[in-house]
Tab-separated table of C-alpha atoms in Angstrom:
chain	number	residue	atom	x	y	z
A	22	MET	CA	-54.732	-5.574	-53.303
A	23	ILE	CA	-52.411	-6.955	-51.607
A	24	GLY	CA	-50.723	-6.769	-54.342
A	25	LYS	CA	-51.017	-2.680	-53.934
A	26	VAL	CA	-49.765	-2.821	-50.370
A	27	LEU	CA	-46.389	-4.503	-51.168
A	28	LEU	CA	-45.435	-2.341	-53.894
A	29	LEU	CA	-46.534	0.680	-51.421
A	30	LEU	CA	-44.865	-0.142	-48.789
A	31	ILE	CA	-41.357	-0.725	-51.257
A	32	ALA	CA	-41.695	2.645	-52.611
A	33	LEU	CA	-42.100	3.511	-48.673
A	34	MET	CA	-39.156	1.933	-48.364
A	35	ILE	CA	-37.036	3.005	-51.059
A	36	SER	CA	-37.636	6.359	-50.092
A	37	LEU	CA	-36.798	6.567	-46.643
A	38	ASN	CA	-33.155	5.291	-47.681
A	39	SER	CA	-33.045	7.703	-49.804
A	40	HIS	CA	-33.849	9.842	-47.561
A	41	ALA	CA	-31.226	8.305	-45.171
A	42	ASN	CA	-27.536	9.116	-47.739
A	43	ASN	CA	-29.252	13.146	-48.882
A	44	LYS	CA	-28.883	13.763	-44.361
A	45	ARG	CA	-27.930	17.447	-44.216
A	46	ILE	CA	-25.634	18.238	-41.911
A	47	TYR	CA	-25.528	22.459	-40.205
A	48	ALA	CA	-22.350	24.151	-38.717
A	49	TRP	CA	-23.000	27.479	-37.082
A	50	LYS	CA	-20.236	29.047	-33.903
A	51	ASP	CA	-21.636	28.619	-30.540
A	52	LYS	CA	-21.764	31.438	-27.962
A	53	ASN	CA	-18.307	30.234	-26.771
A	54	GLY	CA	-16.925	30.574	-30.100
A	55	VAL	CA	-16.744	26.373	-30.579
A	56	LEU	CA	-18.151	25.166	-33.910
A	57	VAL	CA	-21.012	22.734	-33.625
A	58	PHE	CA	-21.895	20.205	-36.312
A	59	SER	CA	-25.380	18.780	-36.266
A	60	ASP	CA	-27.856	17.022	-38.128
A	61	THR	CA	-30.602	20.410	-37.289
A	62	PRO	CA	-30.049	23.670	-38.480
A	63	GLN	CA	-30.058	26.412	-36.191
A	64	PRO	CA	-30.449	30.503	-36.813
A	65	GLY	CA	-26.748	31.564	-38.904
A	66	ALA	CA	-26.310	27.122	-39.037
A	67	LYS	CA	-24.415	26.166	-42.673
A	68	GLU	CA	-24.701	24.193	-44.682
A	69	VAL	CA	-22.533	21.785	-45.244
A	70	LYS	CA	-21.468	20.234	-48.086
A	71	LEU	CA	-19.712	16.765	-48.640
A	72	THR	CA	-18.293	15.527	-51.736
A	73	SER	CA	-18.263	11.612	-50.511
A	74	GLN	CA	-20.780	9.790	-49.001
A	75	HIS	CA	-18.100	6.920	-47.680
A	76	LEU	CA	-15.102	8.818	-46.179
A	77	ASN	CA	-11.623	7.374	-45.662
A	78	MET	CA	-9.778	8.330	-42.836
A	79	PRO	CA	-5.553	7.457	-43.470
A	80	ALA	CA	-4.693	4.963	-41.300
A	81	THR	CA	-2.714	7.118	-38.881
A	82	ASN	CA	0.288	5.724	-36.369
A	83	THR	CA	-1.026	5.203	-32.124
A	84	ASP	CA	1.944	4.302	-30.407
A	85	ILE	CA	1.886	7.089	-29.461
A	86	LEU	CA	-1.669	6.952	-27.542
A	87	ASP	CA	0.023	3.748	-25.483
A	88	THR	CA	0.358	5.136	-21.636
A	89	SER	CA	1.975	1.938	-19.602
A	90	PRO	CA	4.609	4.023	-17.859
A	91	THR	CA	8.365	3.429	-19.268
A	92	LYS	CA	10.810	3.001	-16.841
A	93	THR	CA	13.374	4.863	-17.035
A	94	ALA	CA	16.822	4.857	-15.404
A	95	VAL	CA	17.753	6.959	-12.512
A	96	LYS	CA	21.340	8.426	-12.444
A	97	PHE	CA	22.657	8.456	-9.410
A	98	LYS	CA	25.318	11.507	-8.051
A	99	ILE	CA	26.909	10.600	-5.453
A	100	SER	CA	29.577	13.521	-3.586
A	101	ILE	CA	31.719	14.352	-0.218
A	102	THR	CA	30.879	17.189	1.312
A	103	SER	CA	33.040	17.113	4.084
A	104	PRO	CA	36.183	17.465	4.841
A	105	GLU	CA	35.922	20.214	1.797
A	106	PRO	CA	38.247	19.444	-0.777
A	107	ASN	CA	41.554	20.687	0.714
A	108	GLN	CA	40.514	20.594	4.220
A	109	THR	CA	43.116	21.476	6.806
A	110	ILE	CA	42.154	18.301	10.147
A	111	ARG	CA	43.885	19.294	12.514
A	112	GLU	CA	42.982	16.499	14.831
A	113	ASN	CA	44.815	14.200	17.174
A	114	THR	CA	43.423	11.100	16.828
A	115	GLY	CA	43.528	10.768	13.428
A	116	SER	CA	39.737	10.384	13.463
A	117	VAL	CA	38.163	11.887	10.121
A	118	TYR	CA	34.510	11.731	9.646
A	119	VAL	CA	33.104	11.935	6.254
A	120	SER	CA	29.672	13.134	4.703
A	121	THR	CA	28.178	12.187	0.940
A	122	GLN	CA	25.184	13.575	-0.729
A	123	ILE	CA	23.355	11.471	-2.643
A	124	ALA	CA	21.048	13.101	-5.920
A	125	PRO	CA	18.577	11.715	-6.366
A	126	ARG	CA	18.264	10.197	-3.437
A	127	PHE	CA	19.293	7.019	-0.912
A	128	GLU	CA	16.956	4.305	-1.650
A	129	ALA	CA	17.340	1.490	0.586
A	130	GLY	CA	18.376	-1.192	-0.020
A	131	PHE	CA	21.739	0.397	-1.133
A	132	THR	CA	25.202	1.412	-0.042
A	133	ILE	CA	27.621	3.467	0.195
A	134	GLY	CA	31.330	1.690	-0.292
A	135	LEU	CA	34.846	4.445	1.640
A	136	PHE	CA	37.958	4.918	-0.139
A	137	LEU	CA	41.202	6.002	1.231
A	138	ASN	CA	44.045	6.598	-0.375
A	139	GLY	CA	42.314	3.942	-3.259
A	140	VAL	CA	42.021	1.167	-0.590
A	141	ALA	CA	38.935	0.729	0.716
A	142	ILE	CA	37.698	1.046	4.535
A	143	GLY	CA	36.055	-1.755	5.893
A	144	GLU	CA	32.551	-3.054	3.945
A	145	PRO	CA	29.776	-0.644	2.520
A	146	SER	CA	27.324	0.911	4.457
A	147	ASP	CA	24.461	1.732	4.459
A	148	THR	CA	24.466	5.494	5.868
A	149	THR	CA	25.263	8.896	4.061
A	150	THR	CA	28.391	10.105	6.937
A	151	LEU	CA	31.575	7.822	7.569
A	152	ALA	CA	34.527	7.378	10.398
A	153	LEU	CA	38.038	7.373	9.122
A	154	ARG	CA	39.662	6.267	12.158
A	155	ASP	CA	43.667	6.774	13.084
A	156	VAL	CA	44.637	8.223	9.989
A	157	GLU	CA	48.584	9.110	9.131
A	158	ARG	CA	49.583	13.157	8.941
A	159	GLY	CA	50.209	13.578	5.042
A	160	GLN	CA	48.213	14.214	2.079
A	161	HIS	CA	44.673	11.732	2.447
A	162	THR	CA	42.495	10.660	-1.105
A	163	LEU	CA	38.882	10.177	-0.069
A	164	GLN	CA	36.289	8.873	-2.730
A	165	VAL	CA	33.064	7.187	-1.978
A	166	LYS	CA	31.212	5.236	-3.936
A	167	LEU	CA	27.542	3.776	-4.098
A	168	TYR	CA	25.651	0.456	-4.968
A	169	ASN	CA	22.812	-1.009	-5.139
A	170	LYS	CA	20.843	-3.554	-3.738
A	171	GLN	CA	22.597	-6.141	-6.963
A	172	ASN	CA	26.615	-4.773	-5.466
A	173	GLN	CA	27.051	-3.092	-8.219
A	174	VAL	CA	28.693	0.351	-8.822
A	175	ILE	CA	25.814	3.263	-9.854
A	176	ALA	CA	27.581	6.555	-8.857
A	177	THR	CA	31.430	7.320	-8.090
A	178	SER	CA	32.453	10.585	-5.842
A	179	PRO	CA	34.776	12.129	-7.460
A	180	GLU	CA	38.916	11.916	-5.693
A	181	SER	CA	38.708	14.649	-2.887
A	182	VAL	CA	42.227	15.469	-1.188
A	183	PHE	CA	42.249	16.952	2.796
A	184	PHE	CA	45.555	16.874	5.107
A	185	MET	CA	45.645	15.375	8.228
A	186	HIS	CA	47.695	17.175	10.656
A	187	ARG	CA	48.104	15.602	14.707
A	188	LYS	CA	50.253	16.477	17.342
A	189	GLY	CA	53.135	14.839	17.134
A	190	LEU	CA	56.075	13.596	19.676
A	191	ASN	CA	58.557	16.431	20.223
A	192	ILE	CA	61.404	13.587	22.070
A	193	GLY	CA	63.794	15.159	23.316
A	194	ARG	CA	63.385	18.491	24.282
């Protein structure tokens, strides 16, 4: 009796194993046109024939899935917006206000150095508007440089020419 029960259990296990290996897969499109796969047949479903029980997928490069942010170096640009190139400034005190523009934006810790005729004027400043005092009559060049927190030049403007006109002293007239 025990032998018959044991033989029945072995036959049952073999039939379950063969049934598990012969599962069928069905495919159909739902009402939204999405392709659906299932082991349960649906009206209009077609059986998908598998050619192998062991499907091997080739290795795929997953480096593109790395979502860690990559820090790209920001390219800054600095320019002189005032005085305009070749502008004549009529100011008897010789004062010139230099306005600058930085793109993408001025960050904390950055400084701007002002150069008149190639010579640095004072220490770099943390403002975008700078003042020159007692500029002599004649033609002058301006240039500004943008420094980062480590005091490295990260952007330089093109040279800009302006002309200073000051009232002269007419002695003996």
